[in-house]
Amino acid sequence: PYRWREGIYEWPKGYSAKKKFKYFVVAYDFGIKRNILRSLVSNRIDVLVVPARTSWKEVLKMKPDGVLLSNGPGDPAPIEYAIENIRNLIGKIPIFGICLGHQLLALALGGKTFKLKFGHRGANHPVKNLETGAIEITSQNHGFAVDIDSLKGRAKLTHLNLNDMTSEGLSIKEKFLFSVQYHPESSPGPRDSLYLFQDFIQMMEDFKGK
């Protein structure tokens, strides 16, 4: 495990260093991108990065305000140890999943994933936010997707890919969890989705006040 203290790049100062934090988040490292960590830190979140096999009990002992499930490569279905850990965290703590983390969360909820005929690669994928109606131009790099129909009645579809109409996000408000298939931290690239880090903070606040 290691702490991350570097924030996002600010011209002309360079990468910012944060010393005062309001929240504490444990981030599972399934292949985490540094800009995810920087985006968290820039939102006054103290981040502890833990290995992919860290048990859910260990995570809860750390008493974080939330858990981030990171991006990573490949097929999520064989990563059974991660799915089991996530399943045991659901409902106990706020969870935000990105990319592979989104897929693992769906599997932990009892859903299914499938291999895309054409993987999503690049920085110009249009995604519709079904809650606001806004169209986001997103950065994506994945070959598998969540079968949202397999979660019917359990999770809400929040984001939709406008190229092939596949799932790009899900949430269960009462369980304090949400996830997206794309990369909200992308830099250089689209910055349309940085609001998701604020949504994570709001979810942690809501959990504290429940």
PDB file of C-alpha atoms in Angstrom:
ATOM      1  CA  PRO A   1       0.000   0.000   0.000  1.00  0.00           C
ATOM      2  CA  TYR A   2       1.101   3.580  -0.580  1.00  0.00           C
ATOM      3  CA  ARG A   3      -0.231   7.109  -0.107  1.00  0.00           C
ATOM      4  CA  TRP A   4      -0.689   9.401  -3.092  1.00  0.00           C
ATOM      5  CA  ARG A   5      -0.185  13.116  -2.558  1.00  0.00           C
ATOM      6  CA  GLU A   6       0.139  14.629  -6.052  1.00  0.00           C
ATOM      7  CA  GLY A   7      -2.746  16.624  -7.539  1.00  0.00           C
ATOM      8  CA  ILE A   8      -3.516  17.430 -11.178  1.00  0.00           C
ATOM      9  CA  TYR A   9      -1.189  19.514 -13.329  1.00  0.00           C
ATOM     10  CA  GLU A  10      -1.668  23.269 -13.003  1.00  0.00           C
ATOM     11  CA  TRP A  11      -0.049  25.621 -15.491  1.00  0.00           C
ATOM     12  CA  PRO A  12       2.496  27.131 -14.921  1.00  0.00           C
ATOM     13  CA  LYS A  13       3.206  25.626 -11.483  1.00  0.00           C
ATOM     14  CA  GLY A  14       3.236  21.957 -12.524  1.00  0.00           C
ATOM     15  CA  TYR A  15       1.775  19.129 -10.438  1.00  0.00           C
ATOM     16  CA  SER A  16       0.249  20.423  -7.227  1.00  0.00           C
ATOM     17  CA  ALA A  17       0.960  18.878  -3.832  1.00  0.00           C
ATOM     18  CA  LYS A  18      -1.906  18.742  -1.355  1.00  0.00           C
ATOM     19  CA  LYS A  19      -1.453  18.666   2.409  1.00  0.00           C
ATOM     20  CA  LYS A  20      -4.974  19.246   3.731  1.00  0.00           C
ATOM     21  CA  PHE A  21      -7.690  16.681   3.071  1.00  0.00           C
ATOM     22  CA  LYS A  22     -11.362  16.354   3.897  1.00  0.00           C
ATOM     23  CA  TYR A  23     -11.962  12.712   2.915  1.00  0.00           C
ATOM     24  CA  PHE A  24     -10.077   9.413   3.052  1.00  0.00           C
ATOM     25  CA  VAL A  25     -10.467   6.883   0.223  1.00  0.00           C
ATOM     26  CA  VAL A  26      -8.963   3.444  -0.319  1.00  0.00           C
ATOM     27  CA  ALA A  27      -8.238   2.810  -4.013  1.00  0.00           C
ATOM     28  CA  TYR A  28      -7.956  -0.760  -5.277  1.00  0.00           C
ATOM     29  CA  ASP A  29      -5.132  -0.997  -7.812  1.00  0.00           C
ATOM     30  CA  PHE A  30      -6.206  -3.195 -10.725  1.00  0.00           C
ATOM     31  CA  GLY A  31      -3.880  -1.188 -13.009  1.00  0.00           C
ATOM     32  CA  ILE A  32      -4.715   2.305 -11.789  1.00  0.00           C
ATOM     33  CA  LYS A  33      -3.959   5.408 -13.844  1.00  0.00           C
ATOM     34  CA  ARG A  34      -2.103   8.156 -12.026  1.00  0.00           C
ATOM     35  CA  ASN A  35      -4.486  10.822 -13.208  1.00  0.00           C
ATOM     36  CA  ILE A  36      -7.323   9.102 -11.338  1.00  0.00           C
ATOM     37  CA  LEU A  37      -5.246   9.499  -8.184  1.00  0.00           C
ATOM     38  CA  ARG A  38      -4.403  13.109  -9.049  1.00  0.00           C
ATOM     39  CA  SER A  39      -8.080  13.895  -9.639  1.00  0.00           C
ATOM     40  CA  LEU A  40      -8.992  12.472  -6.226  1.00  0.00           C
ATOM     41  CA  VAL A  41      -6.233  14.408  -4.441  1.00  0.00           C
ATOM     42  CA  SER A  42      -7.231  17.652  -6.186  1.00  0.00           C
ATOM     43  CA  ASN A  43     -10.683  17.170  -4.657  1.00  0.00           C
ATOM     44  CA  ARG A  44      -9.148  17.107  -1.154  1.00  0.00           C
ATOM     45  CA  ILE A  45      -9.275  13.321  -0.935  1.00  0.00           C
ATOM     46  CA  ASP A  46      -6.485  11.535   0.958  1.00  0.00           C
ATOM     47  CA  VAL A  47      -5.804   8.375  -1.090  1.00  0.00           C
ATOM     48  CA  LEU A  48      -4.327   5.081   0.067  1.00  0.00           C
ATOM     49  CA  VAL A  49      -3.654   2.732  -2.876  1.00  0.00           C
ATOM     50  CA  VAL A  50      -3.886  -0.969  -1.988  1.00  0.00           C
ATOM     51  CA  PRO A  51      -3.064  -4.146  -3.970  1.00  0.00           C
ATOM     52  CA  ALA A  52      -5.816  -5.828  -5.974  1.00  0.00           C
ATOM     53  CA  ARG A  53      -5.987  -8.796  -3.569  1.00  0.00           C
ATOM     54  CA  THR A  54      -6.488  -6.725  -0.392  1.00  0.00           C
ATOM     55  CA  SER A  55      -9.360  -8.280   1.566  1.00  0.00           C
ATOM     56  CA  TRP A  56     -12.578  -6.382   2.185  1.00  0.00           C
ATOM     57  CA  LYS A  57     -12.104  -6.825   5.942  1.00  0.00           C
ATOM     58  CA  GLU A  58      -8.709  -5.103   5.783  1.00  0.00           C
ATOM     59  CA  VAL A  59     -10.245  -2.222   3.843  1.00  0.00           C
ATOM     60  CA  LEU A  60     -13.053  -1.695   6.373  1.00  0.00           C
ATOM     61  CA  LYS A  61     -10.527  -1.762   9.242  1.00  0.00           C
ATOM     62  CA  MET A  62      -8.878   1.290   7.653  1.00  0.00           C
ATOM     63  CA  LYS A  63     -12.186   3.197   8.132  1.00  0.00           C
ATOM     64  CA  PRO A  64     -12.191   5.037   4.790  1.00  0.00           C
ATOM     65  CA  ASP A  65     -14.981   7.366   3.691  1.00  0.00           C
ATOM     66  CA  GLY A  66     -15.185   5.525   0.368  1.00  0.00           C
ATOM     67  CA  VAL A  67     -13.622   2.924  -1.921  1.00  0.00           C
ATOM     68  CA  LEU A  68     -12.487   3.444  -5.502  1.00  0.00           C
ATOM     69  CA  LEU A  69     -12.322   0.471  -7.895  1.00  0.00           C
ATOM     70  CA  SER A  70      -9.739   1.332 -10.526  1.00  0.00           C
ATOM     71  CA  ASN A  71      -9.358   0.689 -14.210  1.00  0.00           C
ATOM     72  CA  GLY A  72      -7.285  -2.241 -15.493  1.00  0.00           C
ATOM     73  CA  PRO A  73      -6.829  -4.623 -18.414  1.00  0.00           C
ATOM     74  CA  GLY A  74      -8.688  -7.582 -19.855  1.00  0.00           C
ATOM     75  CA  ASP A  75     -11.679  -9.763 -19.046  1.00  0.00           C
ATOM     76  CA  PRO A  76     -13.173  -9.040 -15.593  1.00  0.00           C
ATOM     77  CA  ALA A  77     -14.964 -12.382 -15.167  1.00  0.00           C
ATOM     78  CA  PRO A  78     -11.935 -14.482 -14.065  1.00  0.00           C
ATOM     79  CA  ILE A  79     -10.936 -12.003 -11.322  1.00  0.00           C
ATOM     80  CA  GLU A  80     -13.003 -13.847  -8.745  1.00  0.00           C
ATOM     81  CA  TYR A  81     -11.048 -12.665  -5.689  1.00  0.00           C
ATOM     82  CA  ALA A  82     -11.859  -9.026  -6.553  1.00  0.00           C
ATOM     83  CA  ILE A  83     -15.519  -9.772  -7.274  1.00  0.00           C
ATOM     84  CA  GLU A  84     -15.864 -11.497  -3.889  1.00  0.00           C
ATOM     85  CA  ASN A  85     -14.218  -8.607  -2.023  1.00  0.00           C
ATOM     86  CA  ILE A  86     -16.430  -6.052  -3.767  1.00  0.00           C
ATOM     87  CA  ARG A  87     -19.553  -8.117  -3.064  1.00  0.00           C
ATOM     88  CA  ASN A  88     -18.740  -7.944   0.652  1.00  0.00           C
ATOM     89  CA  LEU A  89     -18.164  -4.181   0.559  1.00  0.00           C
ATOM     90  CA  ILE A  90     -21.480  -3.344  -1.135  1.00  0.00           C
ATOM     91  CA  GLY A  91     -23.803  -1.486   1.214  1.00  0.00           C
ATOM     92  CA  LYS A  92     -21.114  -1.069   3.869  1.00  0.00           C
ATOM     93  CA  ILE A  93     -19.256   1.847   2.269  1.00  0.00           C
ATOM     94  CA  PRO A  94     -19.612   4.198  -0.745  1.00  0.00           C
ATOM     95  CA  ILE A  95     -18.093   2.702  -3.921  1.00  0.00           C
ATOM     96  CA  PHE A  96     -17.021   4.391  -7.178  1.00  0.00           C
ATOM     97  CA  GLY A  97     -15.890   2.140 -10.059  1.00  0.00           C
ATOM     98  CA  ILE A  98     -14.025   3.189 -13.211  1.00  0.00           C
ATOM     99  CA  CYS A  99     -13.587   1.025 -16.352  1.00  0.00           C
ATOM    100  CA  LEU A 100     -12.563  -2.466 -15.112  1.00  0.00           C
ATOM    101  CA  GLY A 101     -13.832  -1.369 -11.696  1.00  0.00           C
ATOM    102  CA  HIS A 102     -17.241  -0.716 -13.283  1.00  0.00           C
ATOM    103  CA  GLN A 103     -17.301  -4.225 -14.756  1.00  0.00           C
ATOM    104  CA  LEU A 104     -16.170  -5.874 -11.507  1.00  0.00           C
ATOM    105  CA  LEU A 105     -18.860  -4.002  -9.582  1.00  0.00           C
ATOM    106  CA  ALA A 106     -21.513  -5.216 -12.037  1.00  0.00           C
ATOM    107  CA  LEU A 107     -20.328  -8.815 -11.606  1.00  0.00           C
ATOM    108  CA  ALA A 108     -20.332  -8.425  -7.809  1.00  0.00           C
ATOM    109  CA  LEU A 109     -23.965  -7.297  -8.070  1.00  0.00           C
ATOM    110  CA  GLY A 110     -24.817 -10.520  -9.909  1.00  0.00           C
ATOM    111  CA  GLY A 111     -24.663  -9.114 -13.431  1.00  0.00           C
ATOM    112  CA  LYS A 112     -22.859 -10.330 -16.540  1.00  0.00           C
ATOM    113  CA  THR A 113     -20.206  -8.946 -18.884  1.00  0.00           C
ATOM    114  CA  PHE A 114     -19.489  -9.777 -22.523  1.00  0.00           C
ATOM    115  CA  LYS A 115     -16.774  -9.269 -25.114  1.00  0.00           C
ATOM    116  CA  LEU A 116     -17.462  -6.434 -27.544  1.00  0.00           C
ATOM    117  CA  LYS A 117     -17.301  -7.190 -31.268  1.00  0.00           C
ATOM    118  CA  PHE A 118     -15.400  -3.927 -31.634  1.00  0.00           C
ATOM    119  CA  GLY A 119     -13.656  -2.657 -28.495  1.00  0.00           C
ATOM    120  CA  HIS A 120     -13.955   0.989 -27.515  1.00  0.00           C
ATOM    121  CA  ARG A 121     -10.587   2.696 -28.066  1.00  0.00           C
ATOM    122  CA  GLY A 122      -9.923   6.416 -28.321  1.00  0.00           C
ATOM    123  CA  ALA A 123     -10.773   9.837 -26.940  1.00  0.00           C
ATOM    124  CA  ASN A 124     -13.942  10.736 -28.861  1.00  0.00           C
ATOM    125  CA  HIS A 125     -16.716   8.357 -27.751  1.00  0.00           C
ATOM    126  CA  PRO A 126     -20.101  10.087 -27.284  1.00  0.00           C
ATOM    127  CA  VAL A 127     -21.888   9.059 -24.098  1.00  0.00           C
ATOM    128  CA  LYS A 128     -25.305  10.256 -22.950  1.00  0.00           C
ATOM    129  CA  ASN A 129     -25.848  10.973 -19.282  1.00  0.00           C
ATOM    130  CA  LEU A 130     -29.385   9.618 -18.892  1.00  0.00           C
ATOM    131  CA  GLU A 131     -29.978  11.592 -15.694  1.00  0.00           C
ATOM    132  CA  THR A 132     -29.185  15.042 -17.139  1.00  0.00           C
ATOM    133  CA  GLY A 133     -29.547  14.479 -20.892  1.00  0.00           C
ATOM    134  CA  ALA A 134     -26.029  15.864 -21.431  1.00  0.00           C
ATOM    135  CA  ILE A 135     -23.758  14.346 -24.082  1.00  0.00           C
ATOM    136  CA  GLU A 136     -20.193  13.772 -22.908  1.00  0.00           C
ATOM    137  CA  ILE A 137     -17.251  13.160 -25.213  1.00  0.00           C
ATOM    138  CA  THR A 138     -15.276  10.480 -23.405  1.00  0.00           C
ATOM    139  CA  SER A 139     -11.970   8.651 -23.424  1.00  0.00           C
ATOM    140  CA  GLN A 140     -12.279   4.848 -23.560  1.00  0.00           C
ATOM    141  CA  ASN A 141     -10.028   1.800 -23.747  1.00  0.00           C
ATOM    142  CA  HIS A 142     -11.814  -1.499 -23.134  1.00  0.00           C
ATOM    143  CA  GLY A 143     -12.826  -4.683 -24.941  1.00  0.00           C
ATOM    144  CA  PHE A 144     -15.570  -5.905 -22.576  1.00  0.00           C
ATOM    145  CA  ALA A 145     -18.857  -4.349 -21.477  1.00  0.00           C
ATOM    146  CA  VAL A 146     -21.569  -4.803 -18.853  1.00  0.00           C
ATOM    147  CA  ASP A 147     -24.809  -6.474 -19.938  1.00  0.00           C
ATOM    148  CA  ILE A 148     -27.127  -3.996 -18.235  1.00  0.00           C
ATOM    149  CA  ASP A 149     -30.166  -6.245 -18.841  1.00  0.00           C
ATOM    150  CA  SER A 150     -28.569  -8.780 -16.487  1.00  0.00           C
ATOM    151  CA  LEU A 151     -28.951  -6.182 -13.702  1.00  0.00           C
ATOM    152  CA  LYS A 152     -32.566  -5.268 -14.473  1.00  0.00           C
ATOM    153  CA  GLY A 153     -34.414  -4.457 -11.271  1.00  0.00           C
ATOM    154  CA  ARG A 154     -31.155  -4.197  -9.328  1.00  0.00           C
ATOM    155  CA  ALA A 155     -29.120  -1.349 -10.834  1.00  0.00           C
ATOM    156  CA  LYS A 156     -30.030   1.767 -12.785  1.00  0.00           C
ATOM    157  CA  LEU A 157     -28.448   2.471 -16.177  1.00  0.00           C
ATOM    158  CA  THR A 158     -27.017   6.000 -15.915  1.00  0.00           C
ATOM    159  CA  HIS A 159     -24.870   6.409 -19.055  1.00  0.00           C
ATOM    160  CA  LEU A 160     -25.282   5.077 -22.601  1.00  0.00           C
ATOM    161  CA  ASN A 161     -22.765   4.807 -25.457  1.00  0.00           C
ATOM    162  CA  LEU A 162     -24.309   6.509 -28.493  1.00  0.00           C
ATOM    163  CA  ASN A 163     -22.180   4.578 -31.005  1.00  0.00           C
ATOM    164  CA  ASP A 164     -23.336   1.051 -30.135  1.00  0.00           C
ATOM    165  CA  MET A 165     -25.908   1.662 -27.333  1.00  0.00           C
ATOM    166  CA  THR A 166     -23.925  -0.319 -24.745  1.00  0.00           C
ATOM    167  CA  SER A 167     -23.889   0.442 -21.031  1.00  0.00           C
ATOM    168  CA  GLU A 168     -21.462   3.142 -19.873  1.00  0.00           C
ATOM    169  CA  GLY A 169     -22.568   3.594 -16.275  1.00  0.00           C
ATOM    170  CA  LEU A 170     -24.730   2.244 -13.461  1.00  0.00           C
ATOM    171  CA  SER A 171     -25.807   3.222  -9.976  1.00  0.00           C
ATOM    172  CA  ILE A 172     -27.739   2.000  -6.952  1.00  0.00           C
ATOM    173  CA  LYS A 173     -28.434   5.089  -4.860  1.00  0.00           C
ATOM    174  CA  GLU A 174     -29.652   3.236  -1.779  1.00  0.00           C
ATOM    175  CA  LYS A 175     -26.464   1.106  -1.755  1.00  0.00           C
ATOM    176  CA  PHE A 176     -24.248   4.194  -2.193  1.00  0.00           C
ATOM    177  CA  LEU A 177     -22.492   2.991  -5.323  1.00  0.00           C
ATOM    178  CA  PHE A 178     -21.998   4.055  -8.912  1.00  0.00           C
ATOM    179  CA  SER A 179     -19.582   3.358 -11.746  1.00  0.00           C
ATOM    180  CA  VAL A 180     -18.688   4.340 -15.300  1.00  0.00           C
ATOM    181  CA  GLN A 181     -17.078   2.424 -18.147  1.00  0.00           C
ATOM    182  CA  TYR A 182     -15.036   5.345 -19.472  1.00  0.00           C
ATOM    183  CA  HIS A 183     -12.186   7.482 -18.066  1.00  0.00           C
ATOM    184  CA  PRO A 184     -13.389  10.708 -16.389  1.00  0.00           C
ATOM    185  CA  GLU A 185      -9.810  11.646 -15.463  1.00  0.00           C
ATOM    186  CA  SER A 186      -8.506  11.550 -19.043  1.00  0.00           C
ATOM    187  CA  SER A 187      -5.715  14.042 -19.739  1.00  0.00           C
ATOM    188  CA  PRO A 188      -4.805  14.973 -22.372  1.00  0.00           C
ATOM    189  CA  GLY A 189      -8.286  14.249 -23.689  1.00  0.00           C
ATOM    190  CA  PRO A 190     -11.931  15.065 -22.925  1.00  0.00           C
ATOM    191  CA  ARG A 191     -12.593  16.651 -19.539  1.00  0.00           C
ATOM    192  CA  ASP A 192     -16.392  16.507 -19.799  1.00  0.00           C
ATOM    193  CA  SER A 193     -16.774  13.978 -16.996  1.00  0.00           C
ATOM    194  CA  LEU A 194     -14.720  15.421 -14.127  1.00  0.00           C
ATOM    195  CA  TYR A 195     -18.014  16.063 -12.283  1.00  0.00           C
ATOM    196  CA  LEU A 196     -18.043  12.362 -11.375  1.00  0.00           C
ATOM    197  CA  PHE A 197     -15.389  12.969  -8.713  1.00  0.00           C
ATOM    198  CA  GLN A 198     -17.713  15.580  -7.176  1.00  0.00           C
ATOM    199  CA  ASP A 199     -20.530  13.025  -7.338  1.00  0.00           C
ATOM    200  CA  PHE A 200     -18.302  10.605  -5.394  1.00  0.00           C
ATOM    201  CA  ILE A 201     -17.748  13.258  -2.717  1.00  0.00           C
ATOM    202  CA  GLN A 202     -21.495  13.947  -2.505  1.00  0.00           C
ATOM    203  CA  MET A 203     -22.160  10.218  -2.122  1.00  0.00           C
ATOM    204  CA  MET A 204     -19.653  10.010   0.756  1.00  0.00           C
ATOM    205  CA  GLU A 205     -21.367  12.992   2.413  1.00  0.00           C
ATOM    206  CA  ASP A 206     -24.784  11.368   1.968  1.00  0.00           C
ATOM    207  CA  PHE A 207     -23.486   8.123   3.491  1.00  0.00           C
ATOM    208  CA  LYS A 208     -22.159   9.978   6.546  1.00  0.00           C
ATOM    209  CA  GLY A 209     -25.521  11.659   7.037  1.00  0.00           C
ATOM    210  CA  LYS A 210     -27.752   8.635   6.513  1.00  0.00           C
TER     211      LYS A 210
END
